[in-house]
PDB file of C-alpha atoms in Angstrom:
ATOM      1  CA  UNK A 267      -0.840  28.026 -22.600  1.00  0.00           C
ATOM      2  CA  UNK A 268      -4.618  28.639 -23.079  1.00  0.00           C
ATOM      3  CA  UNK A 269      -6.447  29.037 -19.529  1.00  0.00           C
ATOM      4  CA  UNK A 270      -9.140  26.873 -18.569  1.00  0.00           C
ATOM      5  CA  UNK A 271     -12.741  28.086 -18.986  1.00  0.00           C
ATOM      6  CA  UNK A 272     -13.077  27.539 -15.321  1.00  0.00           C
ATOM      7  CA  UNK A 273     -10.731  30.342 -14.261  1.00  0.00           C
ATOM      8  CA  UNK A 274     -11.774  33.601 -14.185  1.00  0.00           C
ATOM      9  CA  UNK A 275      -9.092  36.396 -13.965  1.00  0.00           C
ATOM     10  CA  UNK A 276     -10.020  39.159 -11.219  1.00  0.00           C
ATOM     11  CA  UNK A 277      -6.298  41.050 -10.741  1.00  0.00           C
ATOM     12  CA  UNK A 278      -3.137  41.102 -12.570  1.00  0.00           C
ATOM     13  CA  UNK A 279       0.264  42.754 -11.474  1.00  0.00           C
ATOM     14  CA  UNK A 280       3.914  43.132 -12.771  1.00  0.00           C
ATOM     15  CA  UNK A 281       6.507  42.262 -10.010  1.00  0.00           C
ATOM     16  CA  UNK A 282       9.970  41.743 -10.511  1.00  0.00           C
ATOM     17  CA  UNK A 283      10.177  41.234 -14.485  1.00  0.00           C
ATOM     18  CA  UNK A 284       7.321  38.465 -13.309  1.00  0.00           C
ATOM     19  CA  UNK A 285       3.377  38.696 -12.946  1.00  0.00           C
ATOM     20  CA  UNK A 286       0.978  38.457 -10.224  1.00  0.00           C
ATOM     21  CA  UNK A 287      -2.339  36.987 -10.250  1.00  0.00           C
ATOM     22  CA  UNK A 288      -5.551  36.358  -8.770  1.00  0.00           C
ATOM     23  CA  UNK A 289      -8.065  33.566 -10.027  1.00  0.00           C
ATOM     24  CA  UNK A 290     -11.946  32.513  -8.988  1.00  0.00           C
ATOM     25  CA  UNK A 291     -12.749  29.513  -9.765  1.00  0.00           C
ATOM     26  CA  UNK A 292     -15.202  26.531  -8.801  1.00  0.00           C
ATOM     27  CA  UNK A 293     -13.595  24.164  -6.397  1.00  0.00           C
ATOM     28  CA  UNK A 294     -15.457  20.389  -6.572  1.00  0.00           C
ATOM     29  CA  UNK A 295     -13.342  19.490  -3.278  1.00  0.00           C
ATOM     30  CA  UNK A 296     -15.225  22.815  -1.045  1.00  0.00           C
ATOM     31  CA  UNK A 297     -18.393  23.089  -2.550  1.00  0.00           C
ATOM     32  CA  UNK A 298     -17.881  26.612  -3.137  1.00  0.00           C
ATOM     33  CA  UNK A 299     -15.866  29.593  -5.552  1.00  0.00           C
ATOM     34  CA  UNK A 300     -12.423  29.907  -4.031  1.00  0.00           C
ATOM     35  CA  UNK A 301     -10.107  32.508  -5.275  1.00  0.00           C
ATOM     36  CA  UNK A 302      -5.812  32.077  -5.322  1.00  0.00           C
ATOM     37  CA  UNK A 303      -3.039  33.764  -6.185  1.00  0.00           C
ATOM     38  CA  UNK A 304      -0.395  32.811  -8.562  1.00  0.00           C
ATOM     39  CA  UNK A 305       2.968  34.633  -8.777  1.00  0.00           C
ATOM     40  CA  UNK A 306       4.991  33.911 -12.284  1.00  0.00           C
ATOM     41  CA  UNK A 307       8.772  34.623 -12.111  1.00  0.00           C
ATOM     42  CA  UNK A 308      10.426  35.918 -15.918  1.00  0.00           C
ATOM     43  CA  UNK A 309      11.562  32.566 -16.361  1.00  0.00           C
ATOM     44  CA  UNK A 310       8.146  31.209 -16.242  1.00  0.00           C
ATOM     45  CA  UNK A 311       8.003  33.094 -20.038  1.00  0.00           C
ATOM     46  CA  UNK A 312      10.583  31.098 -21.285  1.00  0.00           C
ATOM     47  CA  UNK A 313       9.491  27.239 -19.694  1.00  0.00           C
ATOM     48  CA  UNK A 314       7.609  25.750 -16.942  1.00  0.00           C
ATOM     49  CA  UNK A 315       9.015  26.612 -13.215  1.00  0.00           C
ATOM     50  CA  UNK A 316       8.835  24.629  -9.781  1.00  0.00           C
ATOM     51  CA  UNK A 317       6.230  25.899  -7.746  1.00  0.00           C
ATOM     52  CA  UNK A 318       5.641  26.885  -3.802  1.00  0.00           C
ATOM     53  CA  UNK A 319       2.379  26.650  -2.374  1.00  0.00           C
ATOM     54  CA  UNK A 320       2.135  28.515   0.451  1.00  0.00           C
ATOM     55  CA  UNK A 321      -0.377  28.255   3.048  1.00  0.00           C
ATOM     56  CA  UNK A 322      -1.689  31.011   5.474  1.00  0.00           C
ATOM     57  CA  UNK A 323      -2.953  31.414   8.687  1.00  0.00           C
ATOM     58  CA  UNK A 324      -6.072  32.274  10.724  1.00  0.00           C
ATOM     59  CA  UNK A 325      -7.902  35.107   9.441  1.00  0.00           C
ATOM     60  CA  UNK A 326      -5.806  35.181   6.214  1.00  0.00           C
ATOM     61  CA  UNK A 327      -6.498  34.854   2.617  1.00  0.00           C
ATOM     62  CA  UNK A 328      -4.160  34.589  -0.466  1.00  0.00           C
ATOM     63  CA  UNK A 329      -3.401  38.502  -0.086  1.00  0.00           C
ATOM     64  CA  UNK A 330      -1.694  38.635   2.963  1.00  0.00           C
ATOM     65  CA  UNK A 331       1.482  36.986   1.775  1.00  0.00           C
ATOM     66  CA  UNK A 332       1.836  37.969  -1.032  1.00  0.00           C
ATOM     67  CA  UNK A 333       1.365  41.834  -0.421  1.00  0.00           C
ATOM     68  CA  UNK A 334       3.508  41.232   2.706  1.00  0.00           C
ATOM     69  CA  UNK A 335       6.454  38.830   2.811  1.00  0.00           C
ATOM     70  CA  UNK A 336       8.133  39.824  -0.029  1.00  0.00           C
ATOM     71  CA  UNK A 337       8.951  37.013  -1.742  1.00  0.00           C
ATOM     72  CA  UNK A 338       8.878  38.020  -4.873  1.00  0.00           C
ATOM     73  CA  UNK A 339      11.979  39.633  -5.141  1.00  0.00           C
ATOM     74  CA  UNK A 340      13.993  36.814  -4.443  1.00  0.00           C
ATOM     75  CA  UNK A 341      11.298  34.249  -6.207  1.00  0.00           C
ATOM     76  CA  UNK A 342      11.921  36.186  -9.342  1.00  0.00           C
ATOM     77  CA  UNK A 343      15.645  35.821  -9.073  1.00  0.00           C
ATOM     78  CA  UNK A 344      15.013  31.997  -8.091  1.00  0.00           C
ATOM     79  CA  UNK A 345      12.372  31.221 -10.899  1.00  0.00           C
ATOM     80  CA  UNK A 346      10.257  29.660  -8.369  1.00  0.00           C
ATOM     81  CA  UNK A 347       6.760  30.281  -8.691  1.00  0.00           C
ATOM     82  CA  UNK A 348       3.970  30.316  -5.568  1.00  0.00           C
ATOM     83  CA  UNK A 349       0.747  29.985  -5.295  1.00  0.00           C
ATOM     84  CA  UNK A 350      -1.296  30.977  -2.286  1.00  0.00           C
ATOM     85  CA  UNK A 351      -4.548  29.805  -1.791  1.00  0.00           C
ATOM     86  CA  UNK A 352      -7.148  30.960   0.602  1.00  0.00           C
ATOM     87  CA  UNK A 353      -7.265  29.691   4.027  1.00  0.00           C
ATOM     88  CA  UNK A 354     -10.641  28.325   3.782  1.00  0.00           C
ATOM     89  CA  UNK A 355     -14.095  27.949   1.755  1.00  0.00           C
ATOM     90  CA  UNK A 356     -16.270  31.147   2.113  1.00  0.00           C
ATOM     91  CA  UNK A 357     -19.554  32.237   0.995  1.00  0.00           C
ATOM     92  CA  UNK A 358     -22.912  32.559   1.936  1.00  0.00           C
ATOM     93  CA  UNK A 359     -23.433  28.893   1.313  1.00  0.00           C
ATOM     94  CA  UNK A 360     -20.866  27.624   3.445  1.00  0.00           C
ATOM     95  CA  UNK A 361     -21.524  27.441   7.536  1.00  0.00           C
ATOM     96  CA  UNK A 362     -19.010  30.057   9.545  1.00  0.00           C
ATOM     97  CA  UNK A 363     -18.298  29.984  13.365  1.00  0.00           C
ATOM     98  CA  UNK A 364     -21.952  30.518  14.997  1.00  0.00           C
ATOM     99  CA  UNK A 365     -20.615  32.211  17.851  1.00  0.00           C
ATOM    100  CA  UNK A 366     -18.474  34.586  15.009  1.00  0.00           C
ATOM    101  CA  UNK A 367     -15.379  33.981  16.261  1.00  0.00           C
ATOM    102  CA  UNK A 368     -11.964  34.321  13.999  1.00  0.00           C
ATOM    103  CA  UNK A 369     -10.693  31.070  14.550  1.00  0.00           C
ATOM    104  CA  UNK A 370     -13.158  28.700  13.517  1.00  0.00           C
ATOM    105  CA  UNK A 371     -14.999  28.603  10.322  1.00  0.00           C
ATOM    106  CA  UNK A 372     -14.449  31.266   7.682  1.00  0.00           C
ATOM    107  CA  UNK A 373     -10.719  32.039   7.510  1.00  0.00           C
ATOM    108  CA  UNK A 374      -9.710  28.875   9.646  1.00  0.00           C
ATOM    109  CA  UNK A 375      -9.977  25.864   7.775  1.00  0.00           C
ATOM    110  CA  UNK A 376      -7.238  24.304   9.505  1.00  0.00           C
ATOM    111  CA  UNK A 377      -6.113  22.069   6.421  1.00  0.00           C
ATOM    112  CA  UNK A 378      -7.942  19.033   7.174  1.00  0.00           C
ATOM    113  CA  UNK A 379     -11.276  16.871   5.572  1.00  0.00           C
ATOM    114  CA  UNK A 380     -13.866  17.528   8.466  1.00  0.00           C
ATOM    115  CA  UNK A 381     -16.090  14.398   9.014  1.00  0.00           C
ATOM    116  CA  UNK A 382     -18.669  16.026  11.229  1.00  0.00           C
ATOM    117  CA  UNK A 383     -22.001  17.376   9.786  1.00  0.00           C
ATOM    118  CA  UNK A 384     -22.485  20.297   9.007  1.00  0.00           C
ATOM    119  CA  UNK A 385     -18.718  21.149   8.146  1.00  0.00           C
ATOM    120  CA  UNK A 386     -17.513  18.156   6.031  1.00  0.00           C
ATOM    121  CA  UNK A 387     -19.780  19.486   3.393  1.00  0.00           C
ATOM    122  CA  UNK A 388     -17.372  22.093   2.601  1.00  0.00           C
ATOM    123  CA  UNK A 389     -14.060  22.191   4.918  1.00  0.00           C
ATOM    124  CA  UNK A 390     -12.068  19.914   3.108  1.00  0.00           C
ATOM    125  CA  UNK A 391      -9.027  21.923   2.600  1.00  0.00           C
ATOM    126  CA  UNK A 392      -6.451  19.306   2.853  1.00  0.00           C
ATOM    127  CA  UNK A 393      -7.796  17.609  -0.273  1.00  0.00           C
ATOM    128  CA  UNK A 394      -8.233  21.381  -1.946  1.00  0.00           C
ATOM    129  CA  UNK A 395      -4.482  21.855  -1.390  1.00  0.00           C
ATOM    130  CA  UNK A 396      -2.878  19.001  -1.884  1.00  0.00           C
ATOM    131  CA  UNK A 397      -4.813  17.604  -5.021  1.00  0.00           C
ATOM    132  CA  UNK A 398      -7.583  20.014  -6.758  1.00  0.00           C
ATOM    133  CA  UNK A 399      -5.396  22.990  -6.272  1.00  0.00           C
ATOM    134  CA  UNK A 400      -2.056  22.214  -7.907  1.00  0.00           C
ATOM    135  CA  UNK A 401      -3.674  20.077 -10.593  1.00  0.00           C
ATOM    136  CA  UNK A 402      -5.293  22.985 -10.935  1.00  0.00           C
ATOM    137  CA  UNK A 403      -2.475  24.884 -11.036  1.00  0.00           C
ATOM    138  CA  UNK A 404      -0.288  22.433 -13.174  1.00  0.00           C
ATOM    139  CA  UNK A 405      -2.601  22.071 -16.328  1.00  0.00           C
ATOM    140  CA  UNK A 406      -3.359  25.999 -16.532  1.00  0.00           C
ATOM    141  CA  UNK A 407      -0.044  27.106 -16.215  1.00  0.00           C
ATOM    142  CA  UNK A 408       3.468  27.147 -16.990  1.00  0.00           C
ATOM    143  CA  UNK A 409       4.895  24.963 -13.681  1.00  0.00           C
ATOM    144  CA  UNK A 410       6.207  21.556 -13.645  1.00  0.00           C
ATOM    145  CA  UNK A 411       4.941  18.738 -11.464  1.00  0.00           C
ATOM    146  CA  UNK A 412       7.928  19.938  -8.776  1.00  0.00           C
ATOM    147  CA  UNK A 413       6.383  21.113  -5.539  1.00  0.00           C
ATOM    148  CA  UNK A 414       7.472  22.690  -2.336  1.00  0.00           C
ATOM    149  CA  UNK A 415       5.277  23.575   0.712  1.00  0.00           C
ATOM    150  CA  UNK A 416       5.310  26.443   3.275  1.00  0.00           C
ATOM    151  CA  UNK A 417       3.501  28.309   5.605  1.00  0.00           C
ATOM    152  CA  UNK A 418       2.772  30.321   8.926  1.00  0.00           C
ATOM    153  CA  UNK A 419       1.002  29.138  12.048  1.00  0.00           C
ATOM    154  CA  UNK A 420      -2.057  27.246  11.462  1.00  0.00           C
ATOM    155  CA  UNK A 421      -0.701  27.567   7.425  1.00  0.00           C
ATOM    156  CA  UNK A 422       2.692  26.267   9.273  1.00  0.00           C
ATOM    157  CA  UNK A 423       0.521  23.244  10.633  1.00  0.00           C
ATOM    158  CA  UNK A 424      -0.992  22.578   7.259  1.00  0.00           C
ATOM    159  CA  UNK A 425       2.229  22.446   5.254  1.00  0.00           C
ATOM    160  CA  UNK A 426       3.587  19.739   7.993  1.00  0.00           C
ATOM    161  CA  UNK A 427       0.674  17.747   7.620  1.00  0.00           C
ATOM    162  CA  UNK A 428       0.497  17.670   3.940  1.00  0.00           C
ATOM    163  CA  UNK A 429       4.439  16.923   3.515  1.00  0.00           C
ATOM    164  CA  UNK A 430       4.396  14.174   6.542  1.00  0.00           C
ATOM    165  CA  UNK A 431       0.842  12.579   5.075  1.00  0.00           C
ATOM    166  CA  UNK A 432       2.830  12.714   1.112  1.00  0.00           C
ATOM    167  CA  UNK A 433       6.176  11.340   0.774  1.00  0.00           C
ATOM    168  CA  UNK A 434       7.778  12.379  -2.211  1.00  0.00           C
ATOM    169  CA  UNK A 435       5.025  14.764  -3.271  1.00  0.00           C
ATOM    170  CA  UNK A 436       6.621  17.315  -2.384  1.00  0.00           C
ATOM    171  CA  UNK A 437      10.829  17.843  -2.438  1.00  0.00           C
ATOM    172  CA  UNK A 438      10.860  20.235   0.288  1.00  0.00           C
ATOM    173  CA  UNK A 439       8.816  21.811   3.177  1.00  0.00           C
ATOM    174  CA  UNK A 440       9.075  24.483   5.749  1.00  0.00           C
ATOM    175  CA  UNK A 441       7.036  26.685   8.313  1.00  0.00           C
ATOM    176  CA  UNK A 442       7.129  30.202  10.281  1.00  0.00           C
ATOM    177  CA  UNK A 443       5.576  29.535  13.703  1.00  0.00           C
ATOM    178  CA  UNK A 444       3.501  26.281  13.136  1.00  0.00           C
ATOM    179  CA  UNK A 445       0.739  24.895  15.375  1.00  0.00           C
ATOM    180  CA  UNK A 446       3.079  22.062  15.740  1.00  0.00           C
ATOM    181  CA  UNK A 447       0.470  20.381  18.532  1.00  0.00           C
ATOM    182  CA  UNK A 448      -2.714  20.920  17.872  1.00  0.00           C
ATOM    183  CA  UNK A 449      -4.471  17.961  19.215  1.00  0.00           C
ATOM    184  CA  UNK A 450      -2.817  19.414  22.667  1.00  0.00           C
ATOM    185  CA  UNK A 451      -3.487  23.333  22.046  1.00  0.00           C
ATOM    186  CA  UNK A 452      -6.597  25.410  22.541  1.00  0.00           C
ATOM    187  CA  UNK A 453      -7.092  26.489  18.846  1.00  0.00           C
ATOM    188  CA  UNK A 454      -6.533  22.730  17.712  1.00  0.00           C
ATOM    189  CA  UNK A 455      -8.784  21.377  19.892  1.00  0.00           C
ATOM    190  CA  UNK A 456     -11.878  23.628  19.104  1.00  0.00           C
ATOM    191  CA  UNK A 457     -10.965  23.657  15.475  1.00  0.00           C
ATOM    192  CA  UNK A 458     -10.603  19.878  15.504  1.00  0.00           C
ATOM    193  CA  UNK A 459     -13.394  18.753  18.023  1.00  0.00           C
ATOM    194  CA  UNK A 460     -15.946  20.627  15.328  1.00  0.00           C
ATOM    195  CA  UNK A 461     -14.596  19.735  12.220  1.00  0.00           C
ATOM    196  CA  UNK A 462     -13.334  15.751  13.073  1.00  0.00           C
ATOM    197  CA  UNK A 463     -15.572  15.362  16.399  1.00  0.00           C
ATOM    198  CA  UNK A 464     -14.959  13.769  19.793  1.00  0.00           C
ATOM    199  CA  UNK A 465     -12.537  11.047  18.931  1.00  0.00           C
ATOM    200  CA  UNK A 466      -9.352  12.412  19.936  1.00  0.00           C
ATOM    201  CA  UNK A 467      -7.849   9.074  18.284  1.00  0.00           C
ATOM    202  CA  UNK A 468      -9.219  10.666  14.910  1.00  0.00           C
ATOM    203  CA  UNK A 469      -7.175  13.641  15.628  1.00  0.00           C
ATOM    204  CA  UNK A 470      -3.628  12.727  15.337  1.00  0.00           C
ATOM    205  CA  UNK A 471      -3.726  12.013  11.428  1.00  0.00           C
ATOM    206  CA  UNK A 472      -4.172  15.819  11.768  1.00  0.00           C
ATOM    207  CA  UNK A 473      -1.424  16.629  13.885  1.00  0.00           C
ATOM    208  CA  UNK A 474       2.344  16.921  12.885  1.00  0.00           C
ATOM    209  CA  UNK A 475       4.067  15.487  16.257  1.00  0.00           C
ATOM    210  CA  UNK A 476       2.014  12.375  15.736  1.00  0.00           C
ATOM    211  CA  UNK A 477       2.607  11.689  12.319  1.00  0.00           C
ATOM    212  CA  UNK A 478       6.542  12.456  12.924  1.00  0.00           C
ATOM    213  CA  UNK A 479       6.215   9.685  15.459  1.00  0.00           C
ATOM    214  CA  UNK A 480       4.121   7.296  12.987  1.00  0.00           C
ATOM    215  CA  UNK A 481       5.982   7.466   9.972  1.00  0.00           C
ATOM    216  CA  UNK A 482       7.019   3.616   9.521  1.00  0.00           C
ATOM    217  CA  UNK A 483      10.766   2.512   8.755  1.00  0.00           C
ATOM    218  CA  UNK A 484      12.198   3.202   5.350  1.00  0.00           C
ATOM    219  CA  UNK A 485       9.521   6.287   4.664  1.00  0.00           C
ATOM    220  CA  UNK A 486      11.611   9.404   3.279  1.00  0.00           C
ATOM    221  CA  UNK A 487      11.584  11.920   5.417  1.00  0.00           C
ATOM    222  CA  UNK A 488      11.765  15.266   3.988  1.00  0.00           C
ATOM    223  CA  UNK A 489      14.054  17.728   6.628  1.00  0.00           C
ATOM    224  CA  UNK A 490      11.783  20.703   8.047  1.00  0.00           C
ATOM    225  CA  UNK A 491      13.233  23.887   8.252  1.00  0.00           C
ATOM    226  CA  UNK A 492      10.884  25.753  10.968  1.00  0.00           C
ATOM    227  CA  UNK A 493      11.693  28.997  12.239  1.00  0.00           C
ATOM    228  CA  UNK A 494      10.242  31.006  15.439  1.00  0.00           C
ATOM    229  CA  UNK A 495       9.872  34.295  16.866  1.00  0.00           C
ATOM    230  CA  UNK A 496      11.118  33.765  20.658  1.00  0.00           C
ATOM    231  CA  UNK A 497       8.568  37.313  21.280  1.00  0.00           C
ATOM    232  CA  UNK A 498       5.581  35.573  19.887  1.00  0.00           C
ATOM    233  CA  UNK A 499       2.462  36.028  22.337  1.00  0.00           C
ATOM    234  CA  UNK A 500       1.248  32.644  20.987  1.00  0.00           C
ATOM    235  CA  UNK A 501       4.362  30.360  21.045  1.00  0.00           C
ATOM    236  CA  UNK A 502       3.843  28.705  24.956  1.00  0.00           C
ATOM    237  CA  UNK A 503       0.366  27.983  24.671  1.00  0.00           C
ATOM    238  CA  UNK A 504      -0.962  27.385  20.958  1.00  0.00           C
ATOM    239  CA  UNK A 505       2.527  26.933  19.318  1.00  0.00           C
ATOM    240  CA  UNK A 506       4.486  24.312  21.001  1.00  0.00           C
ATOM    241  CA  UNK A 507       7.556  24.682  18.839  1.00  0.00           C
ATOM    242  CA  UNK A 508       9.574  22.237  21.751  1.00  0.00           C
ATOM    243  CA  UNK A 509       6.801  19.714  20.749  1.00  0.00           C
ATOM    244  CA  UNK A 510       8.075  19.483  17.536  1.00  0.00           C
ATOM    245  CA  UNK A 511      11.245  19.586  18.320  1.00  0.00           C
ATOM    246  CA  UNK A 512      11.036  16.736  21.061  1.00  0.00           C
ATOM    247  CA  UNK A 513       8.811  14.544  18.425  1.00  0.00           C
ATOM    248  CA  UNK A 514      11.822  14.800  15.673  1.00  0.00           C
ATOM    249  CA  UNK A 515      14.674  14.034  18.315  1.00  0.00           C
ATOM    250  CA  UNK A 516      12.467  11.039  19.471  1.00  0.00           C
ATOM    251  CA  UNK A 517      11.796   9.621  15.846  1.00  0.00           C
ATOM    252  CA  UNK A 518      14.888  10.621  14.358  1.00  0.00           C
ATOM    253  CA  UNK A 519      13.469  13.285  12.054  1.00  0.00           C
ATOM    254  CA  UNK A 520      15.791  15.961  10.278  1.00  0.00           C
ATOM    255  CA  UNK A 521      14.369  19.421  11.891  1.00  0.00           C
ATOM    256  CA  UNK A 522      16.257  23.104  11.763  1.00  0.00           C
ATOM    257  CA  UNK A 523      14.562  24.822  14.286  1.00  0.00           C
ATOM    258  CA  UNK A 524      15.699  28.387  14.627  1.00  0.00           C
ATOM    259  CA  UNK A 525      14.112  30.491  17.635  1.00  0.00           C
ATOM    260  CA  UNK A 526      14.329  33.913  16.383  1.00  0.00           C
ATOM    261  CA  UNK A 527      14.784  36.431  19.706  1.00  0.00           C
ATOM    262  CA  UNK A 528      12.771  39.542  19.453  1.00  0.00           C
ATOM    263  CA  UNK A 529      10.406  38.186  16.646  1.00  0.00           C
ATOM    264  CA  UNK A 530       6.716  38.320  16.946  1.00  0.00           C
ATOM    265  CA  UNK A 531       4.012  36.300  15.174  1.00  0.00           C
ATOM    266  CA  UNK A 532       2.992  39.026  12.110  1.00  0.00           C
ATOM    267  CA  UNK A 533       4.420  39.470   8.731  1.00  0.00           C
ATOM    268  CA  UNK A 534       7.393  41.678  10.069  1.00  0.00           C
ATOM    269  CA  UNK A 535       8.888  38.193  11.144  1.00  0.00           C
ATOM    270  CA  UNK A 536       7.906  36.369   8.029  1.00  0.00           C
ATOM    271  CA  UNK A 537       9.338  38.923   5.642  1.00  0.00           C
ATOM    272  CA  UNK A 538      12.579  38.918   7.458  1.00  0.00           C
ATOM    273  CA  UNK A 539      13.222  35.268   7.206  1.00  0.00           C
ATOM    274  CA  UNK A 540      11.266  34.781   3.880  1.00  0.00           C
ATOM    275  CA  UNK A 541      14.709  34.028   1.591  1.00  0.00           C
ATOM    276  CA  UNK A 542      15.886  31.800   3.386  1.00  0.00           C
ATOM    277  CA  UNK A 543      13.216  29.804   3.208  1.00  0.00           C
ATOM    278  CA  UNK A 544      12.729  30.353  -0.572  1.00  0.00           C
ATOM    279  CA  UNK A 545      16.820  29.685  -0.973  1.00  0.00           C
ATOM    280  CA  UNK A 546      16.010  26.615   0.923  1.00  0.00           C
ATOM    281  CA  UNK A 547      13.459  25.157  -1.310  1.00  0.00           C
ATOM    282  CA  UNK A 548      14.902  26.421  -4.444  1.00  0.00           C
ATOM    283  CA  UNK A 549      17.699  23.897  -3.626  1.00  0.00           C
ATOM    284  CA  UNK A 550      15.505  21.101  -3.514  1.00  0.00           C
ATOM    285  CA  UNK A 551      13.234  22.588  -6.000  1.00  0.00           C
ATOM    286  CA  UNK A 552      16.148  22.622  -8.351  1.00  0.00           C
ATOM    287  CA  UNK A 553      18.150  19.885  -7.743  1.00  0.00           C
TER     288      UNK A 553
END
């Protein structure tokens, strides 16, 4: 398969019999270069794969999972591919946090289309992921049209959204430590305030507690596996796993919640639980 013009190579790896690799390229949805990474199992040599997207959190870009969670081991073994993207537009171009804070602007995109000047020029990450990205992804490389989603924290919240706001996109979805709230949380509600504005009404297509509780009758609706460190410093106040979990008994939504005792919020937790998530989307993946 001959790569698009548009894609510039900038780092290549072997991992697992499989390749790594990072792209630049010019996204029409951000306004703006955005690199992601691509991981390629063997079988990926021999015939398209499924494919993972996974999303990241605050701060993050597309090397912090895949340097960290070690997926690729068991990806390999799977033949899933995954792509991370970054976790928002950058550049000198695009507007950051004026106060220079980490979570808001640069590195906290927060997966939605922002409506309010001067960020909806650029912060339109939900359309980046969900469309541009693995169209993207689909006509450059060797990947079918089958699609999983995953992610951690405000990468957890993003995968949520983009599964609850698709049915049938994508065949299976899952999340380490999600903002499951954020229209009730302190990082959703300066994140979302700035980038969809005062209308708190607005808010909720952004949040994955109300779109649980809006799906209508006879909607599929795709099981979430989310799991939780119980130690995580952010869990009572910006998390709100029992949110989630409250919103899926009330609606009737499959959810596998796992509270994980001892776990924190880094990639010590994510690493440790990463299979199972990958064996749980490589049965849907697959099937």
């Amino acid at each position: 398969m001959t790569l698009s013009a548009s894609l510039e190579q900038i780092a290549v790896n072997r991992s697992f019999g499989g390749w790594h690799k990072r792209f630049r390229h010019r996204s029409a949805a951000l306004g703006c270069d955005m690199v992601f990474a691509i991981y390629l199992p063997p079988q990926a040599e021999d015939g398209p794969v499924p494919v993972l997207y996974w999303l990241s959190g605050l701060t993050c870009s597309d090397e912090n999972f895949m340097q960290k969670a070690g997926a690729q081991r068991v990806a390999a073994e799977l033949g899933i591919a995954i792509v991370a993207p970054d976790t928002s537009p950058r550049g000198t171009d695009v507007p950051g946090d004026p106060d220079g804070s980490w979570d808001f602007g640069h590195g906290a995109g927060f997966y939605v289309n922002a409506t309010q000047a001067p960020w909806n020029v650029h912060y339109r990450m939900y359309d980046y992921v969900v469309a541009e990205l693995p169209s993207l992804v689909e006509a450059n490389f060797p990947v079918t049209d089958a699609r999983a989603i995953a992610g951690h924290s405000m990468g957890g919240h993003g995968a949520l959204v983009s599964a609850l706001k698709n049915p049938g996109r994508y065949r299976s979805v899952s999340a380490f430590a999600p903002i499951s709230h954020p229209t009730t949380c302190p990082w959703g509600e300066k994140a979302f305030s700035r980038y969809l504005g005062a209308d708190r009404q607005s808010w909720k297509a952004w949040d994955a507690c109300e779109l649980i509780a809006a799906l209508p009758e006879g909607v599929e609706r795709l099981p979430l596996l989310v799991d939780q460190g119980e130690a995580d410093g952010f869990l009572a106040e910006q998390l709100k796993p029992a949110d989630l979990e409250a919103a899926c008994a009330e609606a009737g939504h499959p959810l596998t919640l796992r509270l994980q005792p001892g776990y924190d919020h880094s990639y010590y937790f994510i690493a440790s639980f990463i299979e199972d998530h990958l064996r749980h989307h490589a049965a849907a993946l697959q099937d």
